[in-house]
Coordinates of C-alpha atoms and ligand atoms in Angstrom, one line a residue:
Chain A
X1 CA 1.6 -39.8 -37.4
X2 CA 3.7 -40.7 -34.5
X3 CA 1.4 -39.2 -32.1
X4 CA -0.9 -42.3 -32.1
X5 CA 2.6 -44.3 -31.1
X6 CA 2.9 -42.1 -27.8
X7 CA 2.0 -43.8 -24.3
X8 CA -1.0 -41.7 -23.0
X9 CA -1.4 -43.5 -19.9
X10 CA -0.8 -42.6 -16.3
X11 CA 1.0 -44.5 -14.0
X12 CA -0.3 -48.1 -14.7
X13 CA -2.4 -48.9 -11.6
X14 CA -3.9 -45.4 -11.6
X15 CA -4.2 -45.6 -8.2
X16 CA -3.0 -42.6 -5.9
X17 CA -0.6 -44.2 -3.8
X18 CA -1.2 -42.8 0.4
X19 CA 1.0 -40.4 1.0
X20 CA 1.8 -39.2 -2.6
X21 CA 5.4 -40.5 -3.1
X22 CA 7.8 -37.9 -4.0
X23 CA 9.6 -40.0 -6.4
X24 CA 8.5 -42.5 -8.7
X25 CA 11.2 -45.2 -9.3
X26 CA 11.3 -46.9 -12.6
X27 CA 9.6 -49.8 -13.2
X28 CA 12.5 -51.3 -15.4
X29 CA 15.5 -52.7 -14.1
X30 CA 17.5 -51.4 -17.3
X31 CA 20.7 -50.9 -16.6
X32 CA 20.8 -47.9 -18.9
X33 CA 18.6 -45.7 -16.8
X34 CA 19.6 -42.2 -17.0
X35 CA 19.2 -39.8 -14.2
X36 CA 18.6 -36.1 -15.4
X37 CA 18.5 -32.7 -13.5
X38 CA 16.1 -30.3 -15.0
X39 CA 16.4 -27.2 -12.9
X40 CA 16.5 -25.1 -10.9
X41 CA 18.1 -23.4 -13.4
X42 CA 16.5 -24.0 -16.7
X43 CA 14.6 -21.8 -18.9
X44 CA 12.1 -23.7 -19.5
X45 CA 11.2 -24.7 -15.9
X46 CA 8.9 -22.2 -14.6
X47 CA 11.2 -20.5 -11.7
X48 CA 13.3 -22.1 -9.6
X49 CA 11.7 -26.0 -9.9
X50 CA 14.0 -28.5 -9.8
X51 CA 12.9 -31.6 -11.1
X52 CA 14.8 -34.8 -11.4
X53 CA 14.2 -37.2 -14.3
X54 CA 15.3 -40.9 -15.0
X55 CA 14.9 -41.5 -18.5
X56 CA 15.3 -44.6 -20.4
X57 CA 16.3 -43.8 -23.3
X58 CA 14.1 -40.5 -24.0
X59 CA 11.3 -41.8 -22.2
X60 CA 10.7 -40.7 -18.3
X61 CA 10.0 -43.6 -16.3
X62 CA 10.9 -41.9 -12.8
X63 CA 10.2 -38.4 -11.2
X64 CA 11.0 -36.7 -8.4
X65 CA 10.1 -33.1 -7.7
X66 CA 12.2 -30.6 -5.7
X67 CA 10.4 -27.7 -4.2
X68 CA 11.5 -24.6 -1.8
X69 CA 14.2 -22.9 -3.8
X70 CA 12.1 -19.7 -3.5
X71 CA 10.7 -20.5 0.2
X72 CA 10.1 -16.9 1.6
X73 CA 8.4 -17.7 4.9
X74 CA 5.3 -15.3 3.8
X75 CA 3.0 -17.8 6.3
X76 CA 5.7 -16.6 8.8
X77 CA 5.7 -13.3 8.2
X78 CA 1.9 -12.6 8.2
X79 CA 2.1 -13.9 11.9
X80 CA 4.5 -11.1 12.6
X81 CA 2.8 -8.3 11.1
X82 CA -0.8 -6.8 11.9
X83 CA -3.9 -7.6 9.8
X84 CA -3.5 -3.9 7.8
X85 CA 0.0 -4.7 6.9
X86 CA -0.3 -8.4 5.6
X87 CA -1.8 -7.4 2.8
X88 CA 1.0 -6.1 1.3
X89 CA 2.5 -9.8 1.5
X90 CA -0.1 -12.2 0.1
X91 CA 0.1 -10.9 -3.5
X92 CA 3.7 -11.4 -3.8
X93 CA 3.5 -15.0 -3.0
X94 CA 1.6 -15.8 -6.5
X95 CA 3.5 -12.6 -8.3
X96 CA 0.8 -13.7 -11.2
X97 CA -2.3 -13.9 -10.2
X98 CA -1.5 -11.0 -7.3
X99 CA -4.9 -9.7 -7.3
X100 CA -6.8 -12.7 -6.1
X101 CA -4.6 -12.8 -3.0
X102 CA -5.2 -10.1 -1.6
X103 CA -8.9 -10.4 -1.8
X104 CA -8.3 -13.5 -0.4
X105 CA -7.0 -12.4 2.3
X106 CA -9.0 -9.4 2.9
X107 CA -12.0 -12.1 2.5
X108 CA -11.0 -13.9 6.0
X109 CA -10.1 -11.2 7.9
X110 CA -13.9 -9.8 6.6
X111 CA -15.5 -13.3 8.0
X112 CA -13.3 -13.4 11.3
X113 CA -14.5 -9.5 11.9
X114 CA -18.2 -10.5 10.6
X115 CA -17.5 -7.0 8.7
X116 CA -20.2 -6.5 5.5
X117 CA -18.5 -5.1 2.3
X118 CA -20.4 -2.5 0.0
X119 CA -21.1 -3.7 -3.0
X120 CA -19.8 -1.6 -5.5
X121 CA -16.5 -3.0 -3.5
X122 CA -17.3 -6.5 -4.4
X123 CA -18.0 -5.3 -7.9
X124 CA -14.5 -3.7 -8.1
X125 CA -13.0 -6.4 -6.7
X126 CA -14.4 -8.9 -9.2
X127 CA -13.3 -6.6 -12.0
X128 CA -9.6 -6.7 -10.3
X129 CA -9.6 -10.3 -10.0
X130 CA -10.8 -11.0 -13.6
X131 CA -7.8 -8.7 -14.7
X132 CA -5.5 -10.5 -12.9
X133 CA -7.1 -13.8 -14.4
X134 CA -6.2 -12.4 -17.6
X135 CA -2.5 -11.0 -16.6
X136 CA -2.0 -14.8 -15.3
X137 CA -3.1 -16.8 -18.3
X138 CA -1.6 -14.3 -21.3
X139 CA 1.7 -14.9 -19.3
X140 CA 1.0 -18.9 -19.3
X141 CA 0.0 -19.3 -22.8
X142 CA 3.2 -16.9 -23.5
X143 CA 5.3 -18.8 -21.6
X144 CA 3.7 -21.6 -22.2
X145 CA 4.4 -21.8 -26.3
X146 CA 7.6 -21.0 -25.5
X147 CA 8.4 -24.1 -23.9
X148 CA 6.7 -25.8 -26.3
X149 CA 8.9 -23.9 -29.2
X150 CA 6.6 -21.1 -30.4
X151 CA 8.5 -17.7 -29.4
X152 CA 5.9 -15.7 -31.3
X153 CA 2.8 -16.3 -28.7
X154 CA 5.8 -14.9 -26.0
X155 CA 5.4 -11.5 -27.7
X156 CA 1.9 -11.0 -28.4
X157 CA 1.0 -12.4 -25.1
X158 CA 3.1 -9.6 -23.0
X159 CA 2.2 -6.8 -25.4
X160 CA -1.2 -7.4 -23.9
X161 CA -0.5 -8.1 -20.7
X162 CA 0.8 -4.7 -20.5
X163 CA -2.2 -2.8 -21.4
X164 CA -3.9 -5.0 -18.2
X165 CA -1.3 -3.5 -16.4
X166 CA -2.1 -0.4 -17.5
X167 CA -5.3 -0.6 -15.8
X168 CA -3.9 -1.4 -12.5
X169 CA -1.5 1.7 -13.0
X170 CA -4.2 3.3 -13.6
X171 CA -6.4 2.6 -10.6
X172 CA -4.3 0.9 -7.7
X173 CA -1.1 3.0 -8.6
X174 CA 1.0 0.0 -9.3
X175 CA 1.4 -2.2 -11.8
X176 CA 2.0 -5.1 -9.5
X177 CA 1.2 -6.1 -6.1
X178 CA -1.0 -3.0 -5.7
X179 CA -2.1 -3.5 -2.5
X180 CA -5.5 -2.3 -3.9
X181 CA -8.2 -4.7 -1.4
X182 CA -8.3 -3.1 1.6
X183 CA -10.2 -4.6 4.4
X184 CA -13.5 -3.5 3.9
X185 CA -13.5 -2.7 0.4
X186 CA -10.9 -1.4 -1.7
X187 CA -8.4 1.6 -1.0
X188 CA -9.9 4.0 -3.9
X189 CA -12.9 4.3 -5.8
X190 CA -12.4 4.3 -9.7
X191 CA -10.9 7.4 -11.2
X192 CA -13.4 8.8 -14.3
X193 CA -11.3 7.5 -16.9
X194 CA -11.2 3.8 -16.0
X195 CA -14.0 2.5 -17.5
X196 CA -14.0 3.7 -21.0
X197 CA -10.3 2.5 -20.7
X198 CA -11.4 -1.5 -19.6
X199 CA -14.4 -1.1 -22.1
X200 CA -11.7 -0.7 -24.7
X201 CA -9.8 -3.2 -23.4
X202 CA -11.8 -5.8 -23.4
X203 CA -12.9 -4.8 -26.8
X204 CA -9.1 -5.3 -27.8
X205 CA -8.7 -8.5 -26.4
X206 CA -11.8 -10.0 -27.9
X207 CA -10.1 -9.4 -31.1
X208 CA -6.6 -10.5 -29.8
X209 CA -7.6 -13.9 -28.2
X210 CA -9.7 -15.0 -31.3
X211 CA -6.0 -15.2 -32.7
X212 CA -5.0 -16.7 -30.4
X213 CA -7.1 -19.2 -30.6
X214 CA -6.4 -19.6 -33.8
X215 CA -2.6 -20.0 -33.2
X216 CA -3.2 -23.0 -30.9
X217 CA -6.1 -24.5 -32.3
X218 CA -5.3 -24.4 -35.6
X219 CA -2.0 -25.0 -35.8
X220 CA -0.9 -28.5 -36.7
X221 CA 2.7 -28.4 -35.1
X222 CA 0.9 -27.3 -31.9
X223 CA -1.4 -29.9 -31.8
X224 CA 0.5 -32.3 -32.2
X225 CA 2.6 -31.8 -29.3
X226 CA -0.6 -31.4 -27.2
X227 CA -3.1 -33.7 -28.3
X228 CA -3.0 -36.7 -26.3
X229 CA -0.1 -35.6 -23.7
X230 CA -0.4 -35.8 -20.6
X231 CA -3.8 -37.0 -20.1
X232 CA -5.6 -36.5 -17.0
X233 CA -8.7 -38.8 -16.1
X234 CA -11.5 -36.5 -14.2
X235 CA -11.4 -39.3 -11.1
X236 CA -7.4 -39.3 -11.0
X237 CA -7.6 -35.1 -10.9
X238 CA -10.2 -35.6 -8.5
X239 CA -8.0 -38.0 -5.9
X240 CA -5.0 -35.6 -6.6
X241 CA -6.8 -32.5 -5.1
X242 CA -6.1 -30.4 -8.5
X243 CA -8.0 -27.4 -9.0
X244 CA -9.0 -24.6 -11.1
X245 CA -8.0 -24.8 -15.0
X246 CA -6.2 -28.0 -14.7
X247 CA -9.4 -29.8 -13.2
X248 CA -12.0 -27.9 -15.8
X249 CA -9.7 -29.4 -18.3
X250 CA -10.1 -33.0 -17.5
X251 CA -13.8 -32.2 -17.7
X252 CA -15.0 -32.0 -13.6
X253 CA -17.4 -28.8 -13.4
X254 CA -16.2 -27.2 -10.4
X255 CA -15.0 -23.8 -9.7
X256 CA -15.4 -21.6 -6.8
X257 CA -17.0 -18.6 -8.5
X258 CA -19.9 -20.6 -9.5
X259 CA -20.0 -23.3 -7.1
X260 CA -22.4 -23.0 -3.9
X261 CA -23.2 -19.9 -5.4
X262 CA -20.0 -18.2 -5.6
X263 CA -18.3 -15.7 -3.9
X264 CA -18.4 -11.3 -3.3
X265 CA -20.0 -10.4 -6.4
X266 CA -20.1 -13.3 -8.2
X267 CA -23.4 -14.6 -6.4
X268 CA -25.0 -12.1 -8.2
X269 CA -23.2 -12.4 -11.7
X270 CA -23.9 -15.7 -11.8
X271 CA -21.1 -18.0 -13.8
X272 CA -20.9 -21.3 -15.8
X273 CA -17.6 -22.4 -15.9
X274 CA -15.4 -23.6 -19.0
X275 CA -15.1 -26.8 -19.6
X276 CA -13.3 -29.3 -21.5
X277 CA -13.4 -33.3 -22.1
X278 CA -10.2 -34.9 -22.6
X279 CA -8.0 -33.5 -20.0
X280 CA -5.1 -33.3 -22.0
X281 CA -2.3 -30.6 -22.5
X282 CA -4.2 -29.6 -25.5
X283 CA -7.3 -29.0 -23.2
X284 CA -5.7 -26.9 -20.3
X285 CA -4.2 -24.4 -22.9
X286 CA -7.6 -24.3 -24.4
X287 CA -9.7 -23.8 -21.1
X288 CA -7.7 -21.1 -20.2
X289 CA -8.2 -19.4 -23.0
X290 CA -11.5 -19.8 -23.1
X291 CA -11.5 -18.6 -19.5
X292 CA -9.9 -15.5 -20.9
X293 CA -12.8 -14.9 -22.7
X294 CA -15.5 -15.4 -19.8
X295 CA -13.3 -13.8 -17.8
X296 CA -14.0 -10.3 -20.6
X297 CA -17.6 -11.0 -20.1
X298 CA -17.8 -11.0 -16.2
X299 CA -15.5 -7.6 -16.6
X300 CA -17.8 -6.2 -19.0
X301 CA -21.0 -7.0 -16.8
X302 CA -19.4 -5.5 -14.0
X303 CA -18.8 -1.9 -15.4
X304 CA -22.6 -2.1 -16.9
X305 CA -23.8 -3.2 -13.3
X306 CA -21.2 -1.3 -11.5
X307 CA -23.9 -0.3 -8.0
X308 CA -23.1 3.4 -6.6
X309 CA -22.3 4.2 -3.1
X310 CA -19.4 3.8 -0.8
X311 CA -16.2 2.0 -1.9
X312 CA -15.0 1.0 1.6
X313 CA -17.1 -0.2 4.8
X314 CA -17.8 2.7 7.1
X315 CA -15.9 0.8 10.1
X316 CA -13.8 3.2 12.2
X317 CA -12.3 0.6 14.1
X318 CA -11.3 -1.5 11.4
X319 CA -10.9 0.7 8.0
X320 CA -8.9 4.1 7.8
X321 CA -10.8 7.4 8.2
X322 CA -10.8 9.4 4.9
X323 CA -8.2 11.9 4.6
X324 CA -10.0 15.1 5.2
X325 CA -11.3 14.2 8.3
X326 CA -7.7 14.1 9.6
X327 CA -7.4 17.5 9.8
X328 CA -10.8 18.0 11.3
X329 CA -12.0 15.6 13.6
X330 CA -9.8 14.2 16.3
X331 CA -12.0 10.9 17.1
X332 CA -10.6 10.6 13.4
X333 CA -7.2 11.2 14.0
X334 CA -6.9 8.7 17.1
X335 CA -8.5 5.9 14.9
X336 CA -6.3 6.4 12.2
X337 CA -3.1 6.6 15.0
X338 CA -4.8 3.4 16.5
X339 CA -4.9 1.1 12.8
X340 CA -1.6 1.8 11.9
X341 CA 0.3 1.5 15.5
X342 CA -1.1 -1.2 16.8
X343 CA -3.8 -2.6 14.3
X344 CA -7.0 -3.5 14.6
X345 CA -8.3 -6.5 16.9
X346 CA -10.0 -9.3 15.4
X347 CA -12.0 -11.7 17.5
X348 CA -10.8 -14.9 18.0
X349 CA -11.9 -17.7 16.0
X350 CA -10.7 -19.5 12.7
X351 CA -11.8 -19.7 9.2
X352 CA -11.4 -21.0 6.2
X353 CA -11.8 -19.1 2.8
X354 CA -11.6 -20.4 -0.4
X355 CA -11.2 -18.6 -3.5
X356 CA -11.0 -19.0 -7.3
X357 CA -7.2 -17.3 -8.3
X358 CA -6.1 -18.2 -11.9
X359 CA -4.3 -21.2 -10.5
X360 CA -7.3 -22.9 -8.7
X361 CA -8.3 -23.4 -5.4
X362 CA -6.5 -20.6 -3.1
X363 CA -7.4 -21.5 0.2
X364 CA -6.4 -18.7 3.1
X365 CA -6.9 -20.5 6.7
X366 CA -6.6 -17.9 9.6
X367 CA -6.9 -18.3 13.3
X368 CA -7.2 -15.1 15.7
X369 CA -6.6 -15.6 19.5
X370 CA -7.8 -11.9 19.5
X371 CA -4.8 -10.0 18.9
X372 CA -4.0 -7.7 16.5
X373 CA -1.9 -10.2 14.9
X374 CA -2.9 -13.3 12.9
X375 CA -1.9 -16.0 15.5
X376 CA -1.4 -18.7 12.6
X377 CA -2.0 -18.5 8.5
X378 CA -2.1 -21.9 6.5
X379 CA -2.2 -20.9 2.9
X380 CA -3.5 -24.0 0.2
X381 CA -1.5 -23.0 -3.0
X382 CA -2.9 -24.4 -5.9
X383 CA 0.4 -24.8 -7.7
X384 CA 1.9 -27.1 -5.1
X385 CA -1.4 -29.5 -5.3
X386 CA -0.6 -29.2 -9.1
X387 CA 2.9 -30.3 -9.2
X388 CA 2.0 -33.4 -7.3
X389 CA 0.5 -35.1 -10.0
X390 CA 3.6 -34.1 -12.1
X391 CA 4.8 -37.0 -11.8
X392 CA 2.7 -39.8 -12.4
X393 CA 1.0 -37.7 -15.3
X394 CA 4.4 -37.7 -17.2
X395 CA 5.4 -41.7 -16.3
X396 CA 5.8 -42.7 -19.9
X397 CA 6.2 -39.3 -21.9
X398 CA 9.1 -37.9 -23.9
X399 CA 11.1 -35.6 -21.9
X400 CA 10.0 -33.0 -24.3
X401 CA 6.6 -34.0 -23.2
X402 CA 7.4 -33.3 -19.9
X403 CA 8.1 -29.8 -20.5
X404 CA 4.6 -29.7 -22.3
X405 CA 3.0 -31.0 -19.2
X406 CA 4.2 -28.8 -17.2
X407 CA 4.2 -26.0 -18.2
X408 CA 0.1 -26.8 -18.7
X409 CA -0.1 -27.5 -15.7
X410 CA 0.7 -23.9 -14.8
X411 CA 2.7 -23.5 -11.6
X412 CA 3.9 -20.6 -10.2
X413 CA 7.0 -21.1 -7.6
X414 CA 6.3 -18.0 -5.5
X415 CA 2.7 -19.7 -4.9
X416 CA 4.4 -23.4 -4.6
X417 CA 7.1 -22.6 -2.2
X418 CA 5.8 -19.3 -0.6
Chain B
X1 CA 1.9 -28.8 -45.5
X2 CA -0.7 -26.5 -46.5
X3 CA -1.9 -27.1 -43.2
X4 CA 1.4 -25.9 -41.7
X5 CA 1.5 -22.5 -43.4
X6 CA -1.9 -22.4 -42.3
X7 CA -0.5 -22.6 -38.7
X8 CA 1.6 -19.3 -39.4
X9 CA -1.0 -16.9 -41.0
X10 CA -1.7 -15.1 -37.8
X11 CA 1.9 -14.8 -37.0
X12 CA 2.6 -14.0 -40.9
X13 CA -0.1 -11.4 -40.3
X14 CA 2.0 -9.4 -37.5
X15 CA 4.5 -9.0 -40.0
X16 CA 2.7 -6.0 -41.5
X17 CA 1.7 -4.3 -38.1
X18 CA 3.3 -1.1 -36.5
X19 CA 5.7 -2.4 -33.5
X20 CA 4.5 -1.5 -30.3
X21 CA 8.1 -1.2 -28.9
X22 CA 8.4 2.6 -27.1
X23 CA 12.0 3.7 -27.4
X24 CA 12.3 4.3 -23.8
X25 CA 15.1 6.6 -22.8
X26 CA 14.0 9.2 -26.0
X27 CA 10.4 8.6 -25.3
X28 CA 9.2 8.8 -21.6
X29 CA 5.6 7.2 -21.2
X30 CA 4.1 9.8 -18.7
X31 CA 2.7 7.5 -15.9
X32 CA -1.0 7.3 -14.2
X33 CA -1.1 10.0 -11.3
X34 CA -2.0 7.5 -9.0
X35 CA 1.6 6.0 -9.5
X36 CA 3.5 5.1 -6.6
X37 CA 7.6 5.7 -7.0
X38 CA 10.3 7.9 -5.2
X39 CA 9.3 9.4 -1.9
X40 CA 9.1 13.0 -1.7
X41 CA 8.7 15.0 1.6
X42 CA 6.9 18.6 1.2
X43 CA 7.9 21.9 3.2
X44 CA 5.1 24.4 3.8
X45 CA 5.1 27.6 1.9
X46 CA 7.2 29.5 4.6
X47 CA 9.7 27.2 4.6
X48 CA 9.2 25.3 7.4
X49 CA 9.3 21.4 6.7
X50 CA 5.9 19.7 7.2
X51 CA 7.3 16.7 8.7
X52 CA 7.0 16.7 12.7
X53 CA 8.9 13.0 13.5
X54 CA 5.8 11.4 14.9
X55 CA 7.2 8.3 13.1
X56 CA 4.2 7.0 12.2
X57 CA 5.2 6.1 8.6
X58 CA 8.0 4.0 10.2
X59 CA 5.1 1.7 11.7
X60 CA 3.2 1.8 9.3
X61 CA 6.0 0.4 7.0
X62 CA 5.5 -3.0 6.0
X63 CA 9.1 -3.5 5.0
X64 CA 10.9 -1.8 7.9
X65 CA 13.0 0.4 6.0
X66 CA 12.1 4.1 7.7
X67 CA 14.3 5.2 10.3
X68 CA 13.2 8.6 12.1
X69 CA 14.9 10.0 14.5
X70 CA 13.2 12.9 16.3
X71 CA 14.0 15.7 17.8
X72 CA 12.7 19.1 19.7
X73 CA 12.7 22.2 17.8
X74 CA 15.4 24.7 18.5
X75 CA 13.7 28.0 19.7
X76 CA 16.2 29.7 17.2
X77 CA 15.9 28.8 13.3
X78 CA 12.5 26.3 13.8
X79 CA 12.9 23.3 11.4
X80 CA 9.4 22.1 11.0
X81 CA 5.5 23.6 11.7
X82 CA 5.2 21.3 14.8
X83 CA 6.8 21.5 18.1
X84 CA 9.4 18.6 17.0
X85 CA 11.2 17.7 13.8
X86 CA 12.8 14.8 12.2
X87 CA 16.5 15.0 12.9
X88 CA 17.4 11.8 10.8
X89 CA 14.5 10.7 7.8
X90 CA 16.1 7.7 6.0
X91 CA 14.1 5.7 3.8
X92 CA 15.8 2.8 2.5
X93 CA 14.9 2.2 -0.6
X94 CA 16.3 -1.2 -1.8
X95 CA 13.9 -2.5 0.7
X96 CA 11.0 -0.8 0.0
X97 CA 8.1 -2.1 -1.4
X98 CA 6.3 1.3 -2.8
X99 CA 3.3 0.0 -1.3
X100 CA 2.4 3.6 -0.1
X101 CA 1.4 3.0 3.4
X102 CA 3.6 5.8 4.6
X103 CA 1.9 8.1 2.6
X104 CA -1.6 6.6 3.7
X105 CA -0.1 7.1 7.2
X106 CA 1.2 10.4 7.9
X107 CA -1.5 12.7 8.9
X108 CA -0.1 15.8 7.9
X109 CA 0.8 15.1 4.3
X110 CA 4.4 15.3 4.8
X111 CA 5.4 12.4 2.6
X112 CA 4.2 11.4 -0.6
X113 CA 5.3 9.0 -3.3
X114 CA 5.9 10.7 -6.9
X115 CA 5.9 9.7 -10.3
X116 CA 9.9 8.6 -10.6
X117 CA 10.8 5.2 -11.3
X118 CA 14.1 5.5 -12.5
X119 CA 16.0 4.5 -9.0
X120 CA 18.6 2.5 -10.1
X121 CA 22.2 2.8 -8.2
X122 CA 25.7 1.0 -8.6
X123 CA 25.9 0.6 -4.5
X124 CA 23.4 -0.5 -1.8
X125 CA 24.7 2.4 -0.1
X126 CA 23.8 5.3 -2.4
X127 CA 20.1 3.7 -2.0
X128 CA 19.6 4.6 1.9
X129 CA 17.5 7.8 0.7
X130 CA 18.6 11.1 3.3
X131 CA 16.1 13.6 4.5
X132 CA 18.2 16.3 2.5
X133 CA 17.9 14.0 -0.4
X134 CA 14.1 13.2 -0.2
X135 CA 13.0 17.2 0.8
X136 CA 15.0 18.0 -3.0
X137 CA 13.2 17.7 -6.0
X138 CA 14.3 14.9 -8.3
X139 CA 16.7 15.6 -10.9
X140 CA 14.5 14.4 -13.5
X141 CA 10.5 14.4 -13.9
X142 CA 8.6 11.8 -14.9
X143 CA 5.6 13.1 -17.6
X144 CA 2.0 12.0 -16.1
X145 CA -1.0 11.3 -17.2
X146 CA -4.5 13.9 -16.6
X147 CA -5.2 14.3 -12.9
X148 CA -8.8 14.7 -13.7
X149 CA -9.2 11.3 -15.7
X150 CA -7.3 9.4 -13.6
X151 CA -7.2 10.4 -10.3
X152 CA -10.8 11.9 -9.4
X153 CA -13.1 9.2 -8.4
X154 CA -16.2 8.6 -10.7
X155 CA -18.4 9.4 -7.9
X156 CA -17.0 12.2 -6.6
X157 CA -17.0 13.9 -10.1
X158 CA -20.6 13.6 -10.8
X159 CA -21.3 14.8 -7.2
X160 CA -19.1 17.7 -8.2
X161 CA -19.9 18.3 -11.4
X162 CA -23.3 16.7 -11.9
X163 CA -22.6 15.4 -14.8
X164 CA -20.7 12.3 -16.3
X165 CA -19.1 12.9 -20.0
X166 CA -18.0 10.0 -21.7
X167 CA -14.2 10.6 -23.2
X168 CA -14.6 7.3 -25.3
X169 CA -15.1 9.7 -28.3
X170 CA -11.3 9.8 -28.8
X171 CA -10.1 6.9 -29.7
X172 CA -12.7 4.5 -29.1
X173 CA -11.6 1.7 -31.1
X174 CA -7.7 1.9 -31.1
X175 CA -6.1 -0.3 -29.0
X176 CA -5.1 1.2 -25.2
X177 CA -2.1 3.2 -24.9
Ligands
SF4_1 S1 5.9 3.1 0.3 FE1 5.9 0.8 2.0 S2 7.7 0.0 1.9 FE2 8.0 2.1 0.8 S3 9.0 3.6 2.8 FE3 6.2 3.2 2.2 S4 5.5 2.3 3.6 FE4 7.7 1.7 3.8
SF4_2 S1 6.6 11.6 7.5 FE1 4.8 12.0 8.4 S2 4.6 10.5 9.6 FE2 6.3 10.0 8.6 S3 7.6 11.1 10.9 FE3 6.9 12.8 9.6 S4 5.2 13.6 10.0 FE4 4.9 11.5 10.7

């Protein structure tokens, strides 16, 4: 079939040029090369990404990314807000993997403070991090399949995503952007109805993921569109600083949940990453579907081993006092006033806290000058890094494959432009 | 060719399942009790407003969408239970991100976030909610699920009742609602 004839090579030298060129120009001096715009308002570019592609017939010979359409100045905003208020900003960056943003932000503040988080809070955080991962991968699978021309999966995935969001609504009060993670723990304890509902969801999704696997693994049309398309060899992936599922699809064993012992409750749970071999578009889809399974396992492990105890640290300088104390204790009321109005002070220093979001390494670099607001926050968004490699990977592919490759890299533009 | 048909087997099977769609305006799905929707200002039983105009909610709001202008309570006809009251209390719903920090910040439980989420308006000005609007009960109430199941923390329940009965008995295998 036609699959065999397709070019599966990266750009010829396989070298990462430094600095990475934002544009790859055509190597041919063919006068028929056509320049076309994909986006920023194109349904198949996720969010507002503009790709300027140079086409030789139907083959992509040059590509330029144009980013920044949804730049919201989140880093700068965080520097204007106290640490407590900043928690509401971060999830709006990577809006599909929202909870990991909150956790990473809180973890970096906790690291600066040297604050211990109770074990129960760590477990609850892991449950919700895995739920956002499920949410994000479900949307990825749904929209990704639309990019490849299959609309059915979109409806199935969005249906199941809503069940995941129901759990968020139950526990945190909001379906997305829950501001549930707080410095020192989580905002509220799990309600009584959570565990049975979560177990029900895990059972239900296990079943459904089996179906999705069937849809993408056994479907010959899907295989034809994805197998061997957009291959990223492992050494190239490492050179391009890819992370997360995109890296693991190339067979590199690197997952922050297990690397260096992991973080938070992942340290105790033990996790072994899902790896694929070929690094093509098919594998990038496959890895994410398998990761949904491992997410379900992790949620189940957390539910089984959920320790009892407080859900938030007991540090009155940093954590809001419990509500009932406001009416009885003057001291608590004063702490409450201080945290709400001027915020808590954080010792001077700088930290870098990377965590594994649904897209890869989500890094928080935070500098504190000892005041109640961060002096500088720099975020390392995984989508931004993933998009850098697209020009090299898509080079020499058909235009339709470019869309497939873009979908498989799973960029979220809010994350990328921040 | 057979492969191609097999690829669609999952899709075909879905054709015979019950649709999951909820007919929204007719069926109003109950929200969970912790849901954060439209704000509501509260009064004491004797009719006085709980809000004392301390502006703590405005200080806590990350979107800077609350405006409070306090004034001294008049000697005749007090408005609030404290020394002062909020002469102007406005929330710009167009900016609000429904984070619930105002609810957390208020030391007098004067403001809470309710269950209603149908807040769309034709003009932006109509989205600036004044104190009267916030004190009034919303016209159409959104139903809410069981508070006991979905709001009371697990550990509190264990403490109070000394038990932890399982609610899986109802519909254990079915799809989550
Ligand atoms: S919910 Fe959040 S954004 Fe909305 S008014 Fe309250 S504090 Fe401000
Ligand atoms: S609602 Fe509460 S926090 Fe806001 S001004 Fe009134 S009393 Fe103060």
